PDB file of C-alpha atoms and ligand atoms in Angstrom:
ATOM      1  CA  MET A 531      86.336 -33.442   4.828  1.00  0.00           C
ATOM      2  CA  LEU A 532      89.107 -31.562   3.118  1.00  0.00           C
ATOM      3  CA  ASN A 533      88.487 -31.366  -0.625  1.00  0.00           C
ATOM      4  CA  PRO A 534      91.103 -30.517  -3.292  1.00  0.00           C
ATOM      5  CA  VAL A 535      88.730 -28.375  -5.329  1.00  0.00           C
ATOM      6  CA  VAL A 536      90.082 -26.132  -8.104  1.00  0.00           C
ATOM      7  CA  SER A 537      88.491 -23.791 -10.659  1.00  0.00           C
ATOM      8  CA  ALA A 538      88.017 -24.675 -14.328  1.00  0.00           C
ATOM      9  CA  GLY A 539      90.613 -23.541 -16.871  1.00  0.00           C
ATOM     10  CA  ALA A 540      94.229 -22.502 -16.436  1.00  0.00           C
ATOM     11  CA  TYR A 541      96.501 -24.625 -14.204  1.00  0.00           C
ATOM     12  CA  THR A 542      97.463 -22.190 -11.474  1.00  0.00           C
ATOM     13  CA  ASP A 543     100.368 -22.359  -9.038  1.00  0.00           C
ATOM     14  CA  HIS A 544      97.868 -23.276  -6.346  1.00  0.00           C
ATOM     15  CA  ASP A 545      96.439 -26.115  -8.520  1.00  0.00           C
ATOM     16  CA  LYS A 546     100.003 -27.328  -8.959  1.00  0.00           C
ATOM     17  CA  PHE A 547     100.628 -27.344  -5.232  1.00  0.00           C
ATOM     18  CA  ILE A 548      97.402 -29.300  -4.679  1.00  0.00           C
ATOM     19  CA  PHE A 549      98.221 -31.818  -7.430  1.00  0.00           C
ATOM     20  CA  GLU A 550     101.793 -32.295  -6.238  1.00  0.00           C
ATOM     21  CA  SER A 551     100.628 -32.732  -2.636  1.00  0.00           C
ATOM     22  CA  TRP A 552      97.616 -35.022  -3.093  1.00  0.00           C
ATOM     23  CA  GLY A 553      98.031 -36.407  -6.622  1.00  0.00           C
ATOM     24  CA  TYR A 554      94.563 -35.282  -7.667  1.00  0.00           C
ATOM     25  CA  PHE A 555      92.044 -32.481  -7.771  1.00  0.00           C
ATOM     26  CA  ILE A 556      88.366 -31.969  -8.500  1.00  0.00           C
ATOM     27  CA  ILE A 557      86.844 -29.420 -10.881  1.00  0.00           C
ATOM     28  CA  PRO A 558      83.190 -29.028  -9.851  1.00  0.00           C
ATOM     29  CA  ASP A 559      80.276 -28.625 -12.258  1.00  0.00           C
ATOM     30  CA  VAL A 560      82.176 -28.686 -15.547  1.00  0.00           C
ATOM     31  CA  LEU A 561      79.131 -29.961 -17.454  1.00  0.00           C
ATOM     32  CA  SER A 562      75.619 -28.519 -17.476  1.00  0.00           C
ATOM     33  CA  LYS A 563      72.632 -30.756 -16.662  1.00  0.00           C
ATOM     34  CA  ASP A 564      71.839 -31.062 -20.390  1.00  0.00           C
ATOM     35  CA  GLU A 565      75.420 -32.018 -21.218  1.00  0.00           C
ATOM     36  CA  VAL A 566      75.414 -34.631 -18.451  1.00  0.00           C
ATOM     37  CA  GLN A 567      72.170 -36.056 -19.831  1.00  0.00           C
ATOM     38  CA  GLN A 568      73.604 -36.264 -23.359  1.00  0.00           C
ATOM     39  CA  CYS A 569      76.751 -37.994 -22.079  1.00  0.00           C
ATOM     40  CA  LEU A 570      74.668 -40.406 -19.996  1.00  0.00           C
ATOM     41  CA  GLU A 571      72.528 -41.384 -22.975  1.00  0.00           C
ATOM     42  CA  ALA A 572      75.692 -41.803 -25.066  1.00  0.00           C
ATOM     43  CA  SER A 573      77.226 -43.980 -22.323  1.00  0.00           C
ATOM     44  CA  GLU A 574      74.161 -46.211 -22.241  1.00  0.00           C
ATOM     45  CA  ARG A 575      74.386 -46.649 -26.017  1.00  0.00           C
ATOM     46  CA  VAL A 576      78.083 -47.589 -26.015  1.00  0.00           C
ATOM     47  CA  HIS A 577      77.595 -50.149 -23.259  1.00  0.00           C
ATOM     48  CA  LYS A 578      74.504 -51.586 -24.956  1.00  0.00           C
ATOM     49  CA  ALA A 579      76.428 -51.921 -28.226  1.00  0.00           C
ATOM     50  CA  ALA A 580      79.343 -53.552 -26.403  1.00  0.00           C
ATOM     51  CA  GLY A 581      77.079 -55.862 -24.401  1.00  0.00           C
ATOM     52  CA  THR A 582      78.748 -54.967 -21.095  1.00  0.00           C
ATOM     53  CA  PRO A 583      77.660 -57.698 -18.686  1.00  0.00           C
ATOM     54  CA  ALA A 584      77.794 -55.864 -15.334  1.00  0.00           C
ATOM     55  CA  PHE A 585      80.737 -53.684 -14.301  1.00  0.00           C
ATOM     56  CA  GLY A 586      82.607 -52.838 -17.466  1.00  0.00           C
ATOM     57  CA  GLN A 587      84.774 -50.364 -19.333  1.00  0.00           C
ATOM     58  CA  VAL A 588      84.250 -49.640 -23.012  1.00  0.00           C
ATOM     59  CA  GLY A 589      86.879 -47.786 -25.028  1.00  0.00           C
ATOM     60  CA  ARG A 590      86.588 -45.594 -28.126  1.00  0.00           C
ATOM     61  CA  GLY A 591      83.091 -44.268 -27.387  1.00  0.00           C
ATOM     62  CA  TYR A 592      84.349 -40.883 -28.598  1.00  0.00           C
ATOM     63  CA  GLU A 593      84.492 -42.252 -32.163  1.00  0.00           C
ATOM     64  CA  THR A 594      80.737 -42.640 -32.418  1.00  0.00           C
ATOM     65  CA  GLU A 595      79.319 -40.377 -29.720  1.00  0.00           C
ATOM     66  CA  PRO A 596      79.810 -36.615 -30.205  1.00  0.00           C
ATOM     67  CA  ALA A 597      78.858 -35.826 -26.597  1.00  0.00           C
ATOM     68  CA  LEU A 598      81.696 -38.042 -25.337  1.00  0.00           C
ATOM     69  CA  GLU A 599      84.085 -36.788 -28.038  1.00  0.00           C
ATOM     70  CA  GLY A 600      83.532 -33.235 -26.783  1.00  0.00           C
ATOM     71  CA  LEU A 601      85.009 -34.119 -23.387  1.00  0.00           C
ATOM     72  CA  MET A 602      88.387 -35.046 -24.893  1.00  0.00           C
ATOM     73  CA  ASP A 603      89.564 -31.428 -25.141  1.00  0.00           C
ATOM     74  CA  HIS A 604      87.100 -29.692 -22.836  1.00  0.00           C
ATOM     75  CA  ALA A 605      88.119 -26.084 -22.150  1.00  0.00           C
ATOM     76  CA  ALA A 606      87.668 -26.535 -18.399  1.00  0.00           C
ATOM     77  CA  VAL A 607      90.051 -29.480 -18.240  1.00  0.00           C
ATOM     78  CA  LEU A 608      92.551 -29.468 -21.121  1.00  0.00           C
ATOM     79  CA  PRO A 609      94.483 -26.450 -19.741  1.00  0.00           C
ATOM     80  CA  LYS A 610      95.102 -28.476 -16.565  1.00  0.00           C
ATOM     81  CA  ILE A 611      96.494 -31.381 -18.592  1.00  0.00           C
ATOM     82  CA  ARG A 612      98.641 -28.936 -20.553  1.00  0.00           C
ATOM     83  CA  GLY A 613      99.800 -27.241 -17.380  1.00  0.00           C
ATOM     84  CA  ILE A 614     100.929 -30.587 -15.978  1.00  0.00           C
ATOM     85  CA  TYR A 615     102.449 -32.140 -19.133  1.00  0.00           C
ATOM     86  CA  GLY A 616     103.414 -29.198 -21.330  1.00  0.00           C
ATOM     87  CA  ASP A 617     102.453 -28.946 -25.002  1.00  0.00           C
ATOM     88  CA  LYS A 618     103.035 -32.522 -26.206  1.00  0.00           C
ATOM     89  CA  PHE A 619     100.794 -35.359 -25.072  1.00  0.00           C
ATOM     90  CA  ILE A 620      98.199 -37.756 -26.429  1.00  0.00           C
ATOM     91  CA  VAL A 621      94.942 -39.369 -25.408  1.00  0.00           C
ATOM     92  CA  GLN A 622      96.158 -42.862 -24.585  1.00  0.00           C
ATOM     93  CA  SER A 623      92.592 -44.044 -24.104  1.00  0.00           C
ATOM     94  CA  GLY A 624      89.042 -43.031 -23.400  1.00  0.00           C
ATOM     95  CA  TRP A 625      87.170 -45.536 -21.228  1.00  0.00           C
ATOM     96  CA  ASN A 626      83.535 -45.320 -20.393  1.00  0.00           C
ATOM     97  CA  THR A 627      82.854 -47.189 -17.152  1.00  0.00           C
ATOM     98  CA  ARG A 628      79.555 -48.594 -16.005  1.00  0.00           C
ATOM     99  CA  GLN A 629      79.059 -49.692 -12.432  1.00  0.00           C
ATOM    100  CA  PRO A 630      75.731 -51.483 -12.185  1.00  0.00           C
ATOM    101  CA  ALA A 631      73.003 -50.516  -9.759  1.00  0.00           C
ATOM    102  CA  ARG A 632      73.841 -51.875  -6.299  1.00  0.00           C
ATOM    103  CA  GLY A 633      77.424 -52.426  -7.458  1.00  0.00           C
ATOM    104  CA  VAL A 634      80.011 -53.608  -4.943  1.00  0.00           C
ATOM    105  CA  MET A 635      83.363 -52.145  -3.897  1.00  0.00           C
ATOM    106  CA  GLY A 636      86.110 -52.374  -6.523  1.00  0.00           C
ATOM    107  CA  GLY A 637      89.652 -53.479  -5.765  1.00  0.00           C
ATOM    108  CA  TRP A 638      92.344 -51.070  -4.632  1.00  0.00           C
ATOM    109  CA  HIS A 639      94.988 -50.433  -7.302  1.00  0.00           C
ATOM    110  CA  GLN A 640      97.320 -47.991  -8.953  1.00  0.00           C
ATOM    111  CA  ASP A 641      96.895 -47.489 -12.687  1.00  0.00           C
ATOM    112  CA  GLY A 642      99.544 -48.922 -14.969  1.00  0.00           C
ATOM    113  CA  SER A 643     100.152 -51.882 -17.209  1.00  0.00           C
ATOM    114  CA  GLY A 644     100.005 -55.574 -16.449  1.00  0.00           C
ATOM    115  CA  ALA A 645     102.529 -56.090 -19.254  1.00  0.00           C
ATOM    116  CA  TYR A 646     105.312 -54.085 -17.590  1.00  0.00           C
ATOM    117  CA  ASN A 647     104.090 -52.302 -14.539  1.00  0.00           C
ATOM    118  CA  PHE A 648     104.970 -48.706 -13.861  1.00  0.00           C
ATOM    119  CA  ASN A 649     106.336 -49.591 -10.418  1.00  0.00           C
ATOM    120  CA  GLN A 650     109.175 -51.408 -12.238  1.00  0.00           C
ATOM    121  CA  LEU A 651     110.347 -48.070 -13.642  1.00  0.00           C
ATOM    122  CA  SER A 652     111.310 -45.996 -10.632  1.00  0.00           C
ATOM    123  CA  HIS A 653     110.205 -44.574  -7.335  1.00  0.00           C
ATOM    124  CA  PRO A 654     108.281 -42.362  -7.078  1.00  0.00           C
ATOM    125  CA  ILE A 655     106.286 -43.882  -9.937  1.00  0.00           C
ATOM    126  CA  PRO A 656     106.378 -41.446 -12.862  1.00  0.00           C
ATOM    127  CA  LEU A 657     103.343 -39.739 -14.320  1.00  0.00           C
ATOM    128  CA  LEU A 658     102.414 -41.694 -17.465  1.00  0.00           C
ATOM    129  CA  GLN A 659      98.640 -41.785 -17.318  1.00  0.00           C
ATOM    130  CA  LEU A 660      96.933 -38.608 -16.210  1.00  0.00           C
ATOM    131  CA  ARG A 661      93.251 -39.338 -15.886  1.00  0.00           C
ATOM    132  CA  ALA A 662      90.321 -36.937 -16.196  1.00  0.00           C
ATOM    133  CA  SER A 663      87.185 -38.672 -14.940  1.00  0.00           C
ATOM    134  CA  TYR A 664      83.894 -37.052 -15.907  1.00  0.00           C
ATOM    135  CA  LEU A 665      81.314 -38.102 -13.309  1.00  0.00           C
ATOM    136  CA  LEU A 666      78.034 -38.569 -15.155  1.00  0.00           C
ATOM    137  CA  THR A 667      75.817 -39.451 -12.193  1.00  0.00           C
ATOM    138  CA  ASP A 668      75.296 -37.769  -8.853  1.00  0.00           C
ATOM    139  CA  GLN A 669      78.009 -38.751  -6.372  1.00  0.00           C
ATOM    140  CA  THR A 670      77.411 -36.157  -3.704  1.00  0.00           C
ATOM    141  CA  LYS A 671      77.474 -38.652  -0.852  1.00  0.00           C
ATOM    142  CA  PRO A 672      79.394 -41.894  -0.234  1.00  0.00           C
ATOM    143  CA  GLY A 673      77.790 -45.046  -1.601  1.00  0.00           C
ATOM    144  CA  MET A 674      76.989 -43.641  -5.032  1.00  0.00           C
ATOM    145  CA  GLY A 675      79.724 -45.420  -6.995  1.00  0.00           C
ATOM    146  CA  ASN A 676      82.200 -42.705  -6.050  1.00  0.00           C
ATOM    147  CA  MET A 677      85.920 -42.933  -6.613  1.00  0.00           C
ATOM    148  CA  GLU A 678      87.911 -43.409  -3.406  1.00  0.00           C
ATOM    149  CA  LEU A 679      91.532 -42.219  -3.430  1.00  0.00           C
ATOM    150  CA  VAL A 680      94.340 -42.183  -0.892  1.00  0.00           C
ATOM    151  CA  PRO A 681      95.717 -38.636  -0.933  1.00  0.00           C
ATOM    152  CA  GLY A 682      99.465 -38.395  -1.526  1.00  0.00           C
ATOM    153  CA  SER A 683      99.823 -42.162  -2.046  1.00  0.00           C
ATOM    154  CA  HIS A 684     101.466 -41.644  -5.456  1.00  0.00           C
ATOM    155  CA  ARG A 685     104.596 -40.827  -3.462  1.00  0.00           C
ATOM    156  CA  SER A 686     104.383 -43.745  -1.009  1.00  0.00           C
ATOM    157  CA  ALA A 687     107.461 -45.978  -1.147  1.00  0.00           C
ATOM    158  CA  VAL A 688     105.374 -48.921   0.047  1.00  0.00           C
ATOM    159  CA  PRO A 689     102.190 -50.405  -1.406  1.00  0.00           C
ATOM    160  CA  LEU A 690      98.817 -50.475   0.295  1.00  0.00           C
ATOM    161  CA  PRO A 691      99.125 -53.696   2.359  1.00  0.00           C
ATOM    162  CA  ALA A 692      98.086 -56.878   0.555  1.00  0.00           C
ATOM    163  CA  SER A 693      95.823 -57.790   3.495  1.00  0.00           C
ATOM    164  CA  ILE A 694      93.695 -54.692   2.851  1.00  0.00           C
ATOM    165  CA  ARG A 695      93.716 -55.223  -0.910  1.00  0.00           C
ATOM    166  CA  GLU A 696      92.728 -58.901  -0.656  1.00  0.00           C
ATOM    167  CA  GLN A 697      89.796 -58.156   1.653  1.00  0.00           C
ATOM    168  CA  LYS A 698      88.795 -54.987  -0.216  1.00  0.00           C
ATOM    169  CA  GLY A 699      89.170 -53.411   3.196  1.00  0.00           C
ATOM    170  CA  ASP A 700      89.123 -49.794   4.292  1.00  0.00           C
ATOM    171  CA  THR A 701      91.916 -47.457   5.268  1.00  0.00           C
ATOM    172  CA  PRO A 702      91.265 -44.421   7.485  1.00  0.00           C
ATOM    173  CA  ILE A 703      93.075 -42.226   4.954  1.00  0.00           C
ATOM    174  CA  GLY A 704      90.778 -43.200   2.067  1.00  0.00           C
ATOM    175  CA  HIS A 705      88.991 -40.168   0.636  1.00  0.00           C
ATOM    176  CA  VAL A 706      85.605 -40.909  -0.946  1.00  0.00           C
ATOM    177  CA  ILE A 707      85.169 -38.277  -3.637  1.00  0.00           C
ATOM    178  CA  CYS A 708      81.806 -36.559  -3.291  1.00  0.00           C
ATOM    179  CA  ALA A 709      80.845 -34.378  -6.220  1.00  0.00           C
ATOM    180  CA  THR A 710      77.929 -33.515  -8.460  1.00  0.00           C
ATOM    181  CA  ALA A 711      77.230 -35.109 -11.833  1.00  0.00           C
ATOM    182  CA  GLY A 712      79.256 -33.130 -14.365  1.00  0.00           C
ATOM    183  CA  SER A 713      82.247 -32.656 -12.071  1.00  0.00           C
ATOM    184  CA  VAL A 714      85.701 -33.872 -13.110  1.00  0.00           C
ATOM    185  CA  LEU A 715      88.324 -35.673 -11.043  1.00  0.00           C
ATOM    186  CA  VAL A 716      91.891 -35.423 -12.393  1.00  0.00           C
ATOM    187  CA  PHE A 717      94.450 -37.843 -10.941  1.00  0.00           C
ATOM    188  CA  HIS A 718      97.965 -39.289 -11.221  1.00  0.00           C
ATOM    189  CA  ASN A 719      98.271 -42.969 -12.220  1.00  0.00           C
ATOM    190  CA  ALA A 720     100.163 -43.836  -9.029  1.00  0.00           C
ATOM    191  CA  VAL A 721      97.491 -42.688  -6.574  1.00  0.00           C
ATOM    192  CA  TRP A 722      95.981 -45.751  -4.877  1.00  0.00           C
ATOM    193  CA  HIS A 723      92.270 -45.818  -5.664  1.00  0.00           C
ATOM    194  CA  ARG A 724      89.164 -47.955  -6.024  1.00  0.00           C
ATOM    195  CA  THR A 725      85.562 -47.790  -7.121  1.00  0.00           C
ATOM    196  CA  TYR A 726      83.378 -47.294  -4.043  1.00  0.00           C
ATOM    197  CA  GLU A 727      80.142 -49.243  -3.550  1.00  0.00           C
ATOM    198  CA  HIS A 728      77.000 -48.068  -5.297  1.00  0.00           C
ATOM    199  CA  ASN A 729      73.824 -48.408  -3.251  1.00  0.00           C
ATOM    200  CA  GLU A 730      71.442 -46.768  -5.687  1.00  0.00           C
ATOM    201  CA  ASP A 731      68.976 -48.395  -8.082  1.00  0.00           C
ATOM    202  CA  TYR A 732      70.435 -47.059 -11.321  1.00  0.00           C
ATOM    203  CA  ASP A 733      73.675 -47.763 -13.193  1.00  0.00           C
ATOM    204  CA  ARG A 734      76.556 -45.363 -12.626  1.00  0.00           C
ATOM    205  CA  TYR A 735      78.561 -44.082 -15.596  1.00  0.00           C
ATOM    206  CA  THR A 736      81.892 -42.254 -15.690  1.00  0.00           C
ATOM    207  CA  MET A 737      83.843 -41.191 -18.771  1.00  0.00           C
ATOM    208  CA  HIS A 738      87.592 -41.429 -18.206  1.00  0.00           C
ATOM    209  CA  TYR A 739      90.107 -39.773 -20.530  1.00  0.00           C
ATOM    210  CA  ILE A 740      93.706 -40.889 -20.020  1.00  0.00           C
ATOM    211  CA  TYR A 741      96.444 -38.520 -21.220  1.00  0.00           C
ATOM    212  CA  SER A 742     100.020 -39.731 -21.726  1.00  0.00           C
ATOM    213  CA  PRO A 743     103.364 -38.622 -23.122  1.00  0.00           C
ATOM    214  CA  PRO A 744     103.314 -38.979 -26.951  1.00  0.00           C
ATOM    215  CA  TRP A 745     105.531 -42.083 -27.014  1.00  0.00           C
ATOM    216  CA  VAL A 746     103.195 -44.160 -24.857  1.00  0.00           C
ATOM    217  CA  LYS A 747     101.164 -46.660 -26.931  1.00  0.00           C
ATOM    218  CA  PRO A 748      97.415 -46.048 -27.077  1.00  0.00           C
ATOM    219  CA  SER A 749      95.622 -48.639 -24.974  1.00  0.00           C
ATOM    220  CA  ASP A 750      92.033 -48.520 -26.223  1.00  0.00           C
ATOM    221  CA  ARG A 751      92.901 -48.936 -29.928  1.00  0.00           C
ATOM    222  CA  MET A 752      95.411 -50.672 -32.184  1.00  0.00           C
ATOM    223  CA  GLU A 753      94.984 -47.897 -34.728  1.00  0.00           C
ATOM    224  CA  ASN A 754      92.920 -44.767 -35.124  1.00  0.00           C
ATOM    225  CA  ASN A 755      89.504 -44.995 -36.765  1.00  0.00           C
ATOM    226  CA  SER A 756      89.894 -43.382 -40.211  1.00  0.00           C
ATOM    227  CA  GLU A 757      86.315 -42.054 -40.381  1.00  0.00           C
ATOM    228  CA  PHE A 758      86.651 -40.431 -36.972  1.00  0.00           C
ATOM    229  CA  MET A 759      90.015 -38.966 -37.904  1.00  0.00           C
ATOM    230  CA  ALA A 760      88.617 -37.539 -41.145  1.00  0.00           C
ATOM    231  CA  ARG A 761      85.717 -35.753 -39.486  1.00  0.00           C
ATOM    232  CA  THR A 762      87.102 -34.635 -36.116  1.00  0.00           C
ATOM    233  CA  THR A 763      88.946 -31.402 -35.302  1.00  0.00           C
ATOM    234  CA  PRO A 764      92.708 -30.752 -35.742  1.00  0.00           C
ATOM    235  CA  MET A 765      93.163 -30.729 -31.959  1.00  0.00           C
ATOM    236  CA  ARG A 766      91.422 -34.071 -31.492  1.00  0.00           C
ATOM    237  CA  ARG A 767      93.349 -35.594 -34.404  1.00  0.00           C
ATOM    238  CA  ALA A 768      96.559 -34.451 -32.758  1.00  0.00           C
ATOM    239  CA  LEU A 769      95.408 -35.830 -29.400  1.00  0.00           C
ATOM    240  CA  MET A 770      94.870 -39.179 -31.133  1.00  0.00           C
ATOM    241  CA  GLY A 771      98.615 -39.104 -31.856  1.00  0.00           C
ATOM    242  CA  ASP A 772      98.269 -38.283 -35.556  1.00  0.00           C
ATOM    243  CA  TYR A 773     101.497 -36.669 -36.653  1.00  0.00           C
ATOM    244  CA  THR A 774     103.823 -36.455 -39.620  1.00  0.00           C
ATOM    245  CA  ARG A 775     106.807 -38.658 -38.889  1.00  0.00           C
ATOM    246  CA  PRO A 776     109.679 -36.358 -37.943  1.00  0.00           C
ATOM    247  CA  ASP A 777     113.343 -37.201 -38.622  1.00  0.00           C
ATOM    248  CA  ALA A 778     113.279 -39.696 -35.782  1.00  0.00           C
ATOM    249  CA  PRO A 779     110.122 -40.857 -33.976  1.00  0.00           C
ATOM    250  CA  PHE A 780     109.449 -38.523 -31.070  1.00  0.00           C
ATOM    251  CA  GLY A 781     112.786 -36.782 -31.628  1.00  0.00           C
ATOM    252  CA  GLY A 782     113.235 -33.329 -33.125  1.00  0.00           C
ATOM    253  CA  GLY A 783     110.314 -32.160 -35.224  1.00  0.00           C
ATOM    254  CA  TYR A 784     107.491 -33.665 -33.177  1.00  0.00           C
ATOM    255  CA  ALA A 785     104.855 -30.954 -33.390  1.00  0.00           C
ATOM    256  CA  ALA A 786     103.224 -29.464 -30.314  1.00  0.00           C
ATOM    257  CA  LEU A 787      99.444 -29.724 -30.052  1.00  0.00           C
ATOM    258  CA  PRO A 788      97.604 -26.971 -31.989  1.00  0.00           C
ATOM    259  CA  PHE A 789      96.609 -24.842 -28.999  1.00  0.00           C
ATOM    260  CA  HIS A 790      94.832 -21.584 -29.752  1.00  0.00           C
ATOM    261  CA  SER A 791      96.950 -19.534 -27.395  1.00  0.00           C
ATOM    262  CA  PRO A 792     100.679 -19.549 -26.688  1.00  0.00           C
ATOM    263  CA  ASP A 793     100.059 -19.354 -22.956  1.00  0.00           C
ATOM    264  CA  LYS A 794      98.585 -22.031 -20.750  1.00  0.00           C
ATOM    265  CA  GLU A 795      94.961 -20.936 -21.112  1.00  0.00           C
ATOM    266  CA  GLY A 796      93.680 -22.939 -24.027  1.00  0.00           C
TER     267      GLY A 796
HETATM  268  O1  AKG O1953      84.979 -46.994 -11.315  1.00  0.00           O
HETATM  269  C1  AKG O1953      85.521 -46.422 -12.244  1.00  0.00           C
HETATM  270  O2  AKG O1953      84.891 -45.759 -13.045  1.00  0.00           O
HETATM  271  C2  AKG O1953      87.028 -46.440 -12.388  1.00  0.00           C
HETATM  272  C3  AKG O1953      87.651 -47.738 -12.214  1.00  0.00           C
HETATM  273  C4  AKG O1953      89.144 -47.602 -12.000  1.00  0.00           C
HETATM  274  O3  AKG O1953      89.585 -47.442 -10.896  1.00  0.00           O
HETATM  275  C5  AKG O1953      90.066 -47.645 -13.114  1.00  0.00           C
HETATM  276  O4  AKG O1953      89.633 -47.716 -14.274  1.00  0.00           O
HETATM  277  O5  AKG O1953      91.297 -47.598 -12.886  1.00  0.00           O
END
């Protein structure tokens, strides 16, 4: 199977071509085995604290779990987000997803908002939620709770047929992402996707960071946690959307993120 694999770090012209063509790419082996283990243990704690019944997504784990917090501005991934968005964006949300052992297929969807869906805005659907999904369990073959995406579908003028969606059916152009634990999938909100079935005996965890333009409302929090904001780094505070109000909200004076380098590296 073709695989849109890119290297960690700077967003190259080739990465851009891949992202524009397919709507997603994969960065293999971003996390070491130890880092994956720490993130897995952190994921188990946040779901235990939240009392997730079966399949479930818990936001704000980064506030209490340093291993998850560290993924928010990971050096392998943040330059890609910067390359795609430029120097001004926020973390709209950070969702930690658990798919239980022997979990079933999820429903096909595009990301957006039930309150005012992105497909009401324009076609092609604009990029408003750029997702970096840190796979925390092995997904090297289908049936391991993989993500399945339809390449290029962010540009499709027609939806995936309702008959397929209702039956949670297959499409021959579905691409089941196979990658090691610690790899990262980055994708456009408009790419049609679903959670693939999970035939293993352990729960599957994925940490999703969603990056948005600065004027998009955060979706995992009503306000930032003051203790987290006080102790985290300037970059993470800025990614939480913490800024001094300029002359007009999001007009002139909105500061760029505090990147270390003026170029697109970091
Ligand atoms: O299975 C997952 O981790 C992701 C679920 C999903 O498709 C989503 O949150 O939009």
